Amino acid sequence: AQSVSQHNHHVILSEAASLELGCNYSYGGTVNLFWYVQYPGQHLQLLLKYFSGDPLVKGIKGFEAEFIKSKFSFNLRKPSVQWSDTAEYFCAVTLGGFQKLVFGTGTRLLVSP
Amino acid sequence: EPEVTQTPSHQVTQMGQEVILRCVPISNHLYFYWYRQILGQKVEFLVSFYNNEISEKSEIFDDQFSVERPDGSNFTLKIRSTKLEDSAMYFCASSERAYEQYFGPGTRLTVT
């Protein structure tokens, strides 16, 4: 079955550290890729998306992600995290022509000041 | 900035009762979705709705579930006879085009 894997369930970083969160999917066809963020007490917000074109996509708040088709990966990166980036991050994909989002398990990021 | 809203934020119900979860999607959006997240598990797709009909549904979305757009603004999820395992956070989402979905804050459903 198609799935999305996020390898890190909990990540703890100090402010100014670099961040990379892994995301892999298992599907051989066309995908659209997303990262969502959920800040404490808030709803899921779209951080960035990839549909086609440049595999390096930039999102809000200094985040970026790179789609590597050969590795079925869409890792999220930020060069220097802030305390306000403390949140849960979800990778999600849509598969083929379908609209449903398939989510990973999420990664809880804690940034200590 | 327009947002998806959901009511109530928390619903407690007894097993076997019917519940209706309400959502107001972003006004110019055409696609509507329900997802749920059982505590400690992944966010799971339930159903998508477009042009007044279901366009996709998951295996979870059985005969106990139904969706409706009763007027031009609301989108509802009904669970006819709730079970303990229906306890979860239910998220509504909407999109202007397919794929780019915006989520509401969720309704926490507790079935006792």
Coordinates of N, CA and C in Angstrom, one line a residue:
Chain A
A1 N 0.9 -1.2 0.0 CA 0.0 0.0 0.0 C 0.9 1.2 0.0
Q2 N 0.3 2.3 -0.6 CA 1.1 3.6 -0.6 C 1.2 4.1 0.8
S3 N 2.4 4.6 1.1 CA 2.6 5.2 2.4 C 3.6 6.3 2.4
V4 N 3.6 7.0 3.5 CA 4.6 8.1 3.7 C 5.3 7.9 5.0
S5 N 6.6 7.9 5.0 CA 7.4 7.7 6.2 C 8.1 8.9 6.6
Q6 N 8.0 9.2 7.9 CA 8.9 10.3 8.5 C 9.7 9.6 9.5
H7 N 11.0 9.7 9.3 CA 11.9 8.9 10.1 C 12.1 9.4 11.5
N8 N 12.0 10.7 11.7 CA 12.3 11.3 13.0 C 10.9 11.6 13.7
H9 N 10.7 11.0 14.8 CA 9.4 11.3 15.5 C 9.5 12.5 16.4
H10 N 10.7 12.6 17.0 CA 11.0 13.7 17.9 C 12.4 14.3 17.6
V11 N 12.5 15.6 17.4 CA 13.7 16.2 17.2 C 13.9 17.4 18.2
I12 N 15.0 17.5 18.8 CA 15.3 18.6 19.7 C 16.5 19.3 19.2
L13 N 16.4 20.6 19.0 CA 17.5 21.5 18.5 C 17.6 22.7 19.3
S14 N 18.8 23.3 19.3 CA 19.0 24.6 19.9 C 18.7 25.7 18.8
E15 N 18.3 26.8 19.3 CA 18.2 27.9 18.3 C 19.4 28.1 17.5
A16 N 19.2 28.4 16.2 CA 20.3 28.7 15.2 C 20.8 27.4 14.6
A17 N 20.4 26.2 15.2 CA 20.9 25.0 14.5 C 20.2 24.8 13.2
S18 N 20.7 24.0 12.4 CA 20.1 23.7 11.1 C 19.2 22.5 11.3
L19 N 18.2 22.5 10.4 CA 17.1 21.4 10.5 C 17.0 20.7 9.2
E20 N 16.9 19.4 9.3 CA 16.5 18.6 8.2 C 15.6 17.5 8.7
L21 N 14.4 17.4 8.2 CA 13.4 16.4 8.5 C 13.2 15.5 7.3
G22 N 13.3 14.2 7.5 CA 13.2 13.3 6.4 C 11.8 12.9 6.1
C23 N 11.5 12.7 4.8 CA 10.2 12.2 4.3 C 10.4 11.3 3.1
N24 N 9.9 10.1 3.2 CA 9.9 9.2 2.0 C 8.6 8.7 1.7
Y25 N 8.3 8.5 0.5 CA 7.0 7.9 0.1 C 7.2 6.7 -0.7
S26 N 6.2 5.9 -0.8 CA 6.3 4.7 -1.6 C 5.1 4.7 -2.6
Y27 N 5.5 5.1 -3.8 CA 4.5 5.2 -4.9 C 5.3 5.5 -6.2
G28 N 5.0 4.7 -7.2 CA 5.9 4.8 -8.4 C 5.3 5.8 -9.4
G29 N 4.2 6.4 -9.2 CA 3.6 7.3 -10.2 C 3.7 8.7 -9.8
T30 N 2.9 9.5 -10.4 CA 3.0 11.0 -10.2 C 2.5 11.3 -8.8
V31 N 3.2 12.2 -8.1 CA 2.9 12.6 -6.8 C 2.9 14.2 -6.7
N32 N 2.1 14.7 -5.8 CA 2.2 16.0 -5.4 C 2.6 16.0 -3.9
L33 N 3.5 16.8 -3.5 CA 4.1 16.7 -2.2 C 3.9 17.9 -1.3
F34 N 3.7 17.7 0.0 CA 3.4 18.9 0.8 C 4.1 18.7 2.2
W35 N 4.4 19.8 2.8 CA 4.7 19.8 4.2 C 3.7 20.7 4.9
Y36 N 3.1 20.2 6.0 CA 2.2 21.0 6.8 C 2.9 21.1 8.2
V37 N 2.5 22.2 8.9 CA 3.0 22.5 10.2 C 1.8 22.7 11.1
Q38 N 1.9 22.2 12.3 CA 0.9 22.5 13.3 C 1.5 23.0 14.6
Y39 N 1.4 24.3 14.8 CA 1.9 24.9 16.0 C 1.0 24.6 17.2
P40 N 1.6 24.6 18.4 CA 0.8 24.2 19.5 C -0.5 25.0 19.6
G41 N -1.6 24.2 19.7 CA -2.9 24.8 19.8 C -3.5 25.3 18.5
Q42 N -2.8 25.1 17.4 CA -3.3 25.7 16.2 C -3.6 24.6 15.2
H43 N -4.2 25.0 14.0 CA -4.6 24.0 13.1 C -3.4 23.7 12.1
L44 N -3.6 22.7 11.3 CA -2.6 22.4 10.2 C -2.5 23.6 9.2
Q45 N -1.3 24.0 9.0 CA -1.0 25.0 8.0 C -0.1 24.5 6.9
L46 N -0.4 24.9 5.7 CA 0.5 24.5 4.6 C 1.8 25.3 4.7
L47 N 2.9 24.6 4.7 CA 4.2 25.2 4.8 C 4.8 25.4 3.4
L48 N 4.7 24.3 2.6 CA 5.2 24.4 1.2 C 4.6 23.2 0.4
K49 N 4.8 23.3 -0.9 CA 4.2 22.3 -1.8 C 5.1 22.1 -3.0
Y50 N 5.0 20.9 -3.6 CA 5.7 20.7 -4.9 C 4.7 20.0 -5.8
F51 N 4.5 20.5 -7.0 CA 3.7 19.9 -8.0 C 4.5 19.5 -9.2
S52 N 5.4 20.4 -9.6 CA 6.2 20.1 -10.8 C 7.3 21.2 -10.9
G53 N 8.2 21.0 -11.8 CA 9.2 22.0 -12.0 C 10.4 21.9 -11.1
D54 N 10.9 23.0 -10.7 CA 12.2 23.1 -9.9 C 11.9 22.2 -8.6
P55 N 12.8 21.2 -8.4 CA 12.6 20.3 -7.3 C 12.9 20.9 -6.0
L56 N 13.5 22.1 -6.0 CA 13.8 22.8 -4.7 C 12.7 23.8 -4.6
V57 N 11.9 23.6 -3.5 CA 10.8 24.6 -3.4 C 11.0 25.3 -2.1
K58 N 10.6 26.6 -2.1 CA 10.7 27.4 -0.9 C 9.3 27.7 -0.4
G59 N 9.2 27.7 1.0 CA 7.9 27.9 1.6 C 8.0 29.1 2.5
I60 N 7.0 29.1 3.4 CA 7.0 30.3 4.3 C 8.0 30.1 5.4
K61 N 8.3 31.2 6.1 CA 9.1 31.2 7.3 C 10.5 30.6 7.1
G62 N 11.1 30.7 5.9 CA 12.4 30.3 5.6 C 12.6 28.8 5.4
F63 N 11.5 28.1 5.3 CA 11.6 26.6 5.1 C 11.8 26.3 3.6
E64 N 12.5 25.3 3.3 CA 12.5 24.8 1.9 C 12.5 23.2 1.9
A65 N 12.2 22.7 0.8 CA 12.2 21.2 0.6 C 12.7 20.8 -0.7
E66 N 13.4 19.7 -0.8 CA 13.9 19.2 -2.1 C 13.3 17.9 -2.4
F67 N 12.7 17.8 -3.6 CA 12.1 16.6 -4.1 C 13.2 15.8 -4.9
I68 N 13.6 14.6 -4.4 CA 14.5 13.8 -5.1 C 13.7 12.6 -5.6
K69 N 13.4 12.6 -6.9 CA 12.5 11.5 -7.4 C 13.2 10.1 -7.3
S70 N 14.5 10.1 -7.5 CA 15.1 8.8 -7.5 C 15.2 8.2 -6.1
K71 N 15.0 9.0 -5.1 CA 15.1 8.5 -3.7 C 13.7 8.5 -3.1
F72 N 12.7 8.9 -3.9 CA 11.3 9.0 -3.4 C 11.3 9.8 -2.1
S73 N 12.0 10.9 -2.1 CA 12.1 11.7 -0.9 C 11.7 13.2 -1.1
F74 N 11.3 13.8 0.0 CA 11.0 15.2 0.0 C 11.3 15.8 1.4
N75 N 12.6 16.0 1.6 CA 13.1 16.4 2.9 C 12.9 17.9 3.1
L76 N 12.5 18.2 4.4 CA 12.3 19.6 4.7 C 13.6 20.2 5.4
R77 N 13.9 21.4 5.1 CA 15.2 22.0 5.6 C 14.9 23.4 6.1
K78 N 15.7 23.8 7.0 CA 15.8 25.2 7.4 C 17.2 25.5 8.0
P79 N 17.9 26.5 7.4 CA 19.3 26.6 7.8 C 19.5 27.0 9.3
S80 N 18.5 27.7 9.9 CA 18.7 28.2 11.2 C 17.3 28.3 11.9
V81 N 17.1 27.4 12.8 CA 15.7 27.4 13.4 C 15.6 28.4 14.6
Q82 N 14.4 28.8 14.8 CA 14.1 29.7 15.9 C 13.1 29.0 16.9
W83 N 13.1 29.5 18.1 CA 12.2 28.9 19.1 C 10.8 28.8 18.6
S84 N 10.4 29.8 17.8 CA 9.0 29.8 17.3 C 8.7 28.7 16.3
D85 N 9.7 28.0 15.9 CA 9.5 26.9 15.0 C 9.1 25.6 15.7
T86 N 9.0 25.6 17.0 CA 8.5 24.5 17.8 C 7.1 24.2 17.3
A87 N 7.0 23.0 16.9 CA 5.7 22.6 16.2 C 5.8 21.1 15.8
E88 N 4.7 20.6 15.3 CA 4.7 19.3 14.7 C 4.6 19.4 13.2
Y89 N 5.5 18.7 12.5 CA 5.6 18.8 11.0 C 5.1 17.6 10.4
F90 N 4.3 17.7 9.4 CA 3.7 16.6 8.7 C 4.1 16.6 7.2
C91 N 4.6 15.5 6.7 CA 4.8 15.4 5.3 C 3.5 14.7 4.7
A92 N 3.1 15.1 3.5 CA 1.9 14.5 3.0 C 2.0 14.4 1.4
V93 N 1.4 13.5 0.8 CA 1.4 13.4 -0.6 C 0.0 13.1 -1.1
T94 N -0.2 13.5 -2.4 CA -1.4 13.0 -3.1 C -0.8 12.2 -4.2
L95 N -1.5 11.1 -4.6 CA -1.0 10.1 -5.5 C -1.8 10.1 -6.8
G96 N -1.1 10.1 -7.9 CA -1.7 10.1 -9.2 C -2.7 11.2 -9.3
G97 N -3.9 10.9 -9.8 CA -4.9 11.9 -10.0 C -5.8 12.1 -8.8
F98 N -5.5 11.4 -7.7 CA -6.4 11.4 -6.5 C -6.2 12.7 -5.7
Q99 N -7.2 13.1 -5.0 CA -7.1 14.3 -4.2 C -6.7 14.0 -2.7
K100 N -6.9 12.8 -2.3 CA -6.7 12.6 -0.8 C -5.3 12.7 -0.5
L101 N -5.0 13.4 0.7 CA -3.7 13.5 1.2 C -3.4 12.3 2.0
V102 N -2.2 11.7 1.8 CA -1.7 10.6 2.6 C -0.6 11.2 3.5
F103 N -0.8 11.1 4.8 CA 0.1 11.8 5.7 C 1.1 10.8 6.3
G104 N 2.3 11.4 6.7 CA 3.2 10.7 7.5 C 2.8 10.8 9.0
T105 N 3.6 10.2 9.8 CA 3.2 10.2 11.2 C 3.5 11.5 12.0
G106 N 4.2 12.4 11.3 CA 4.6 13.6 11.9 C 5.9 13.6 12.7
T107 N 6.5 14.7 12.8 CA 7.7 14.9 13.6 C 7.5 16.1 14.5
R108 N 7.7 15.8 15.8 CA 7.6 16.9 16.8 C 9.0 17.5 16.9
L109 N 9.0 18.8 16.6 CA 10.3 19.6 16.8 C 10.2 20.5 18.0
L110 N 11.2 20.4 18.8 CA 11.3 21.3 20.0 C 12.6 22.1 19.8
V111 N 12.4 23.4 19.8 CA 13.6 24.2 19.7 C 13.8 24.9 21.0
S112 N 14.9 24.7 21.6 CA 15.2 25.3 22.9 C 15.9 26.7 22.7
P113 N 15.5 27.7 23.5 CA 16.1 29.0 23.3 C 17.6 29.0 23.7
Chain B
E1 N -7.0 37.0 6.6 CA -6.9 35.9 5.7 C -8.1 34.9 5.9
P2 N -8.8 34.5 4.9 CA -9.9 33.6 5.1 C -9.4 32.2 5.7
E3 N -10.3 31.7 6.5 CA -9.9 30.4 7.2 C -11.1 29.4 7.2
V4 N -10.8 28.2 7.3 CA -11.8 27.2 7.5 C -12.2 27.2 8.9
T5 N -13.5 27.1 9.2 CA -13.9 27.1 10.6 C -14.7 25.8 10.9
Q6 N -14.6 25.3 12.1 CA -15.3 24.1 12.5 C -16.0 24.3 13.8
T7 N -17.2 23.7 13.9 CA -17.9 23.7 15.2 C -18.5 22.3 15.4
P8 N -18.6 21.9 16.7 CA -18.0 22.5 17.9 C -16.5 22.2 17.9
S9 N -15.9 22.8 18.9 CA -14.4 22.4 19.0 C -14.3 21.1 19.7
H10 N -15.2 20.8 20.6 CA -15.2 19.5 21.3 C -16.6 19.0 21.5
Q11 N -16.8 17.7 21.1 CA -18.1 17.1 21.2 C -18.0 15.8 22.0
V12 N -18.8 15.7 23.1 CA -18.8 14.4 23.8 C -20.2 13.8 23.6
T13 N -20.2 12.5 23.2 CA -21.4 11.8 22.9 C -21.4 10.4 23.5
Q14 N -22.6 9.8 23.6 CA -22.6 8.4 24.1 C -22.6 7.5 22.9
M15 N -22.1 6.3 23.1 CA -22.0 5.3 22.1 C -23.4 5.1 21.5
G16 N -23.5 5.0 20.2 CA -24.8 4.8 19.6 C -25.6 6.0 19.2
Q17 N -25.1 7.2 19.7 CA -25.8 8.4 19.3 C -25.3 8.9 18.0
E18 N -26.1 9.8 17.4 CA -25.7 10.4 16.1 C -25.0 11.8 16.4
V19 N -24.0 12.1 15.7 CA -23.3 13.4 15.8 C -23.2 14.0 14.4
I20 N -23.3 15.3 14.4 CA -23.0 16.1 13.2 C -21.9 17.1 13.5
L21 N -20.9 17.0 12.7 CA -19.8 17.9 12.8 C -19.9 18.9 11.7
R22 N -19.7 20.2 12.0 CA -19.9 21.2 11.0 C -18.7 22.0 10.7
C23 N -18.6 22.4 9.4 CA -17.5 23.1 8.8 C -18.0 24.2 7.9
V24 N -17.3 25.3 8.0 CA -17.5 26.3 7.0 C -16.2 26.5 6.2
P25 N -16.2 26.0 5.0 CA -15.0 26.1 4.1 C -14.8 27.6 3.7
I26 N -13.6 27.8 3.2 CA -13.3 29.1 2.6 C -14.2 29.4 1.4
S27 N -14.7 30.6 1.3 CA -15.9 30.9 0.5 C -15.8 30.6 -1.0
N28 N -14.7 30.8 -1.6 CA -14.6 30.5 -3.0 C -14.0 29.1 -3.3
H29 N -13.9 28.3 -2.3 CA -13.3 26.9 -2.5 C -14.4 26.0 -3.1
L30 N -14.0 25.0 -3.8 CA -14.9 24.1 -4.5 C -14.8 22.7 -4.1
Y31 N -13.7 22.4 -3.4 CA -13.4 21.0 -3.0 C -13.4 21.0 -1.5
F32 N -14.0 19.9 -0.9 CA -14.2 19.8 0.5 C -13.8 18.4 1.0
Y33 N -13.2 18.4 2.2 CA -12.6 17.1 2.7 C -12.9 17.0 4.1
W34 N -12.9 15.7 4.6 CA -12.8 15.4 6.0 C -11.7 14.4 6.2
Y35 N -11.0 14.7 7.3 CA -9.9 13.8 7.7 C -10.2 13.5 9.2
R36 N -9.5 12.5 9.7 CA -9.5 12.3 11.2 C -8.2 11.9 11.7
Q37 N -7.9 12.1 13.0 CA -6.7 11.7 13.6 C -7.0 11.1 14.9
I38 N -6.9 9.8 15.0 CA -7.1 9.1 16.3 C -5.8 9.4 17.1
L39 N -5.9 9.6 18.4 CA -4.8 10.0 19.3 C -3.6 9.1 19.1
G40 N -2.5 9.7 18.8 CA -1.3 9.0 18.6 C -1.1 8.3 17.2
Q41 N -2.0 8.5 16.3 CA -2.0 7.9 15.0 C -1.9 9.0 13.9
K42 N -1.8 8.5 12.7 CA -1.7 9.4 11.5 C -3.0 10.1 11.3
V43 N -2.9 11.3 10.6 CA -4.0 11.9 10.0 C -4.5 11.0 8.8
E44 N -5.8 10.7 8.8 CA -6.3 9.7 7.8 C -7.4 10.4 7.0
F45 N -7.4 10.2 5.7 CA -8.4 10.7 4.8 C -9.7 10.0 5.0
L46 N -10.8 10.7 5.1 CA -12.1 10.1 5.1 C -12.9 10.2 3.8
V47 N -13.0 11.4 3.3 CA -13.9 11.7 2.1 C -13.5 13.0 1.5
S48 N -13.7 13.1 0.2 CA -13.7 14.3 -0.5 C -15.0 14.6 -1.3
F49 N -15.3 15.8 -1.5 CA -16.6 16.2 -2.0 C -16.5 17.3 -3.0
Y50 N -17.1 17.2 -4.1 CA -17.0 18.2 -5.2 C -18.2 18.2 -6.0
N51 N -18.7 19.4 -6.3 CA -19.9 19.5 -7.2 C -21.1 18.7 -6.6
N52 N -21.2 18.8 -5.3 CA -22.4 18.2 -4.6 C -22.4 16.7 -4.6
E53 N -21.2 16.1 -4.8 CA -21.2 14.7 -4.6 C -19.8 14.2 -4.1
I54 N -19.8 13.0 -3.5 CA -18.6 12.4 -3.1 C -17.7 12.1 -4.2
S55 N -16.4 12.6 -4.2 CA -15.5 12.2 -5.3 C -14.5 11.1 -4.9
E56 N -14.2 11.0 -3.7 CA -13.4 9.9 -3.2 C -13.8 9.6 -1.7
K57 N -13.6 8.3 -1.3 CA -13.8 8.0 0.1 C -12.9 6.8 0.4
S58 N -12.6 6.8 1.7 CA -11.7 5.7 2.2 C -12.5 4.6 2.7
E59 N -11.8 3.5 3.1 CA -12.5 2.3 3.6 C -13.1 2.6 5.0
I60 N -12.6 3.7 5.6 CA -13.1 4.1 6.9 C -14.5 4.6 6.8
F61 N -14.7 5.3 5.7 CA -16.0 6.0 5.4 C -17.1 5.0 5.0
D62 N -17.6 4.3 6.0 CA -18.6 3.3 5.7 C -20.0 3.9 5.8
D63 N -21.0 3.0 5.9 CA -22.4 3.5 5.8 C -22.8 4.3 7.1
Q64 N -22.0 4.2 8.1 CA -22.3 5.0 9.3 C -22.0 6.5 9.1
F65 N -21.2 6.8 8.0 CA -20.8 8.2 7.8 C -21.5 8.8 6.6
S66 N -21.8 10.0 6.6 CA -22.4 10.7 5.5 C -21.9 12.2 5.5
V67 N -21.9 12.8 4.3 CA -21.5 14.2 4.2 C -22.6 14.9 3.5
E68 N -22.7 16.2 3.7 CA -23.7 17.0 3.1 C -23.2 18.4 3.0
R69 N -23.7 19.1 2.0 CA -23.5 20.5 1.9 C -24.9 21.1 1.8
P70 N -25.5 21.4 3.0 CA -26.9 21.7 3.1 C -27.2 23.1 2.5
D71 N -26.2 24.0 2.5 CA -26.5 25.3 1.9 C -25.2 25.8 1.3
G72 N -25.1 27.0 0.9 CA -23.9 27.5 0.2 C -22.7 27.6 1.0
S73 N -22.8 27.5 2.4 CA -21.6 27.7 3.2 C -21.2 26.6 4.1
N74 N -22.1 25.7 4.5 CA -21.7 24.7 5.4 C -21.4 23.4 4.7
F75 N -20.6 22.6 5.4 CA -20.2 21.2 5.0 C -20.2 20.4 6.2
T76 N -21.0 19.3 6.3 CA -21.2 18.6 7.5 C -20.8 17.1 7.3
L77 N -20.3 16.6 8.4 CA -20.0 15.1 8.5 C -21.0 14.6 9.6
K78 N -21.7 13.6 9.2 CA -22.6 12.9 10.2 C -22.2 11.5 10.4
I79 N -22.1 11.2 11.7 CA -21.9 9.8 12.1 C -23.2 9.3 12.7
R80 N -23.8 8.3 12.1 CA -25.2 7.9 12.5 C -25.2 7.2 13.9
S81 N -24.3 6.3 14.1 CA -24.4 5.6 15.4 C -22.9 5.4 15.9
T82 N -22.5 6.3 16.7 CA -21.1 6.4 17.1 C -20.6 5.2 17.9
K83 N -19.4 4.9 17.6 CA -18.7 3.8 18.3 C -17.5 4.4 19.1
L84 N -17.1 3.6 20.1 CA -15.9 4.1 20.9 C -14.7 4.5 20.0
E85 N -14.5 3.6 19.0 CA -13.4 3.8 18.1 C -13.5 5.0 17.1
D86 N -14.7 5.7 17.2 CA -14.8 6.9 16.4 C -14.2 8.1 17.1
S87 N -13.8 7.9 18.4 CA -13.2 9.0 19.1 C -11.9 9.5 18.4
A88 N -11.8 10.7 18.1 CA -10.7 11.2 17.3 C -10.9 12.7 17.1
M89 N -9.9 13.3 16.5 CA -10.0 14.7 16.1 C -10.4 14.7 14.6
Y90 N -11.4 15.4 14.3 CA -11.9 15.4 12.9 C -11.6 16.8 12.3
F91 N -10.9 16.7 11.2 CA -10.5 17.9 10.5 C -11.3 18.1 9.2
C92 N -11.7 19.3 8.9 CA -12.3 19.6 7.7 C -11.3 20.4 6.9
A93 N -11.3 20.3 5.6 CA -10.4 21.0 4.7 C -11.1 21.4 3.5
S94 N -10.6 22.5 2.8 CA -11.2 22.9 1.6 C -10.0 23.4 0.6
S95 N -10.3 23.4 -0.7 CA -9.4 23.8 -1.6 C -10.1 24.5 -2.8
E96 N -9.4 25.5 -3.4 CA -10.0 26.2 -4.5 C -9.8 25.3 -5.8
R97 N -8.7 24.7 -5.9 CA -8.4 23.7 -6.9 C -8.2 22.4 -6.2
A98 N -8.0 21.3 -6.9 CA -7.7 20.0 -6.3 C -6.3 20.2 -5.7
Y99 N -6.0 19.5 -4.7 CA -4.7 19.3 -4.0 C -4.3 20.2 -2.9
E100 N -4.4 21.5 -3.1 CA -3.9 22.5 -2.2 C -4.9 22.7 -1.1
Q101 N -4.9 22.0 0.0 CA -5.9 22.0 0.9 C -5.6 22.8 2.2
Y102 N -6.6 23.5 2.6 CA -6.5 24.3 3.8 C -7.4 23.7 4.9
F103 N -6.8 23.6 6.1 CA -7.5 22.8 7.2 C -8.1 23.8 8.2
G104 N -9.2 23.3 8.8 CA -9.8 23.9 9.9 C -9.1 23.4 11.2
P105 N -9.5 24.0 12.3 CA -8.9 23.7 13.6 C -9.2 22.4 14.2
G106 N -10.3 21.7 13.7 CA -10.6 20.4 14.1 C -11.7 20.4 15.2
T107 N -12.4 19.3 15.2 CA -13.4 19.0 16.3 C -12.9 17.7 17.0
R108 N -12.8 17.9 18.3 CA -12.4 16.7 19.1 C -13.7 15.9 19.5
L109 N -13.9 14.7 18.9 CA -15.0 13.9 19.3 C -14.6 12.9 20.3
T110 N -15.4 12.8 21.4 CA -15.1 11.8 22.4 C -16.4 11.0 22.6
V111 N -16.3 9.7 22.3 CA -17.4 8.8 22.4 C -17.3 8.0 23.7
T112 N -18.3 8.1 24.6 CA -18.2 7.4 25.9 C -19.1 6.2 26.0

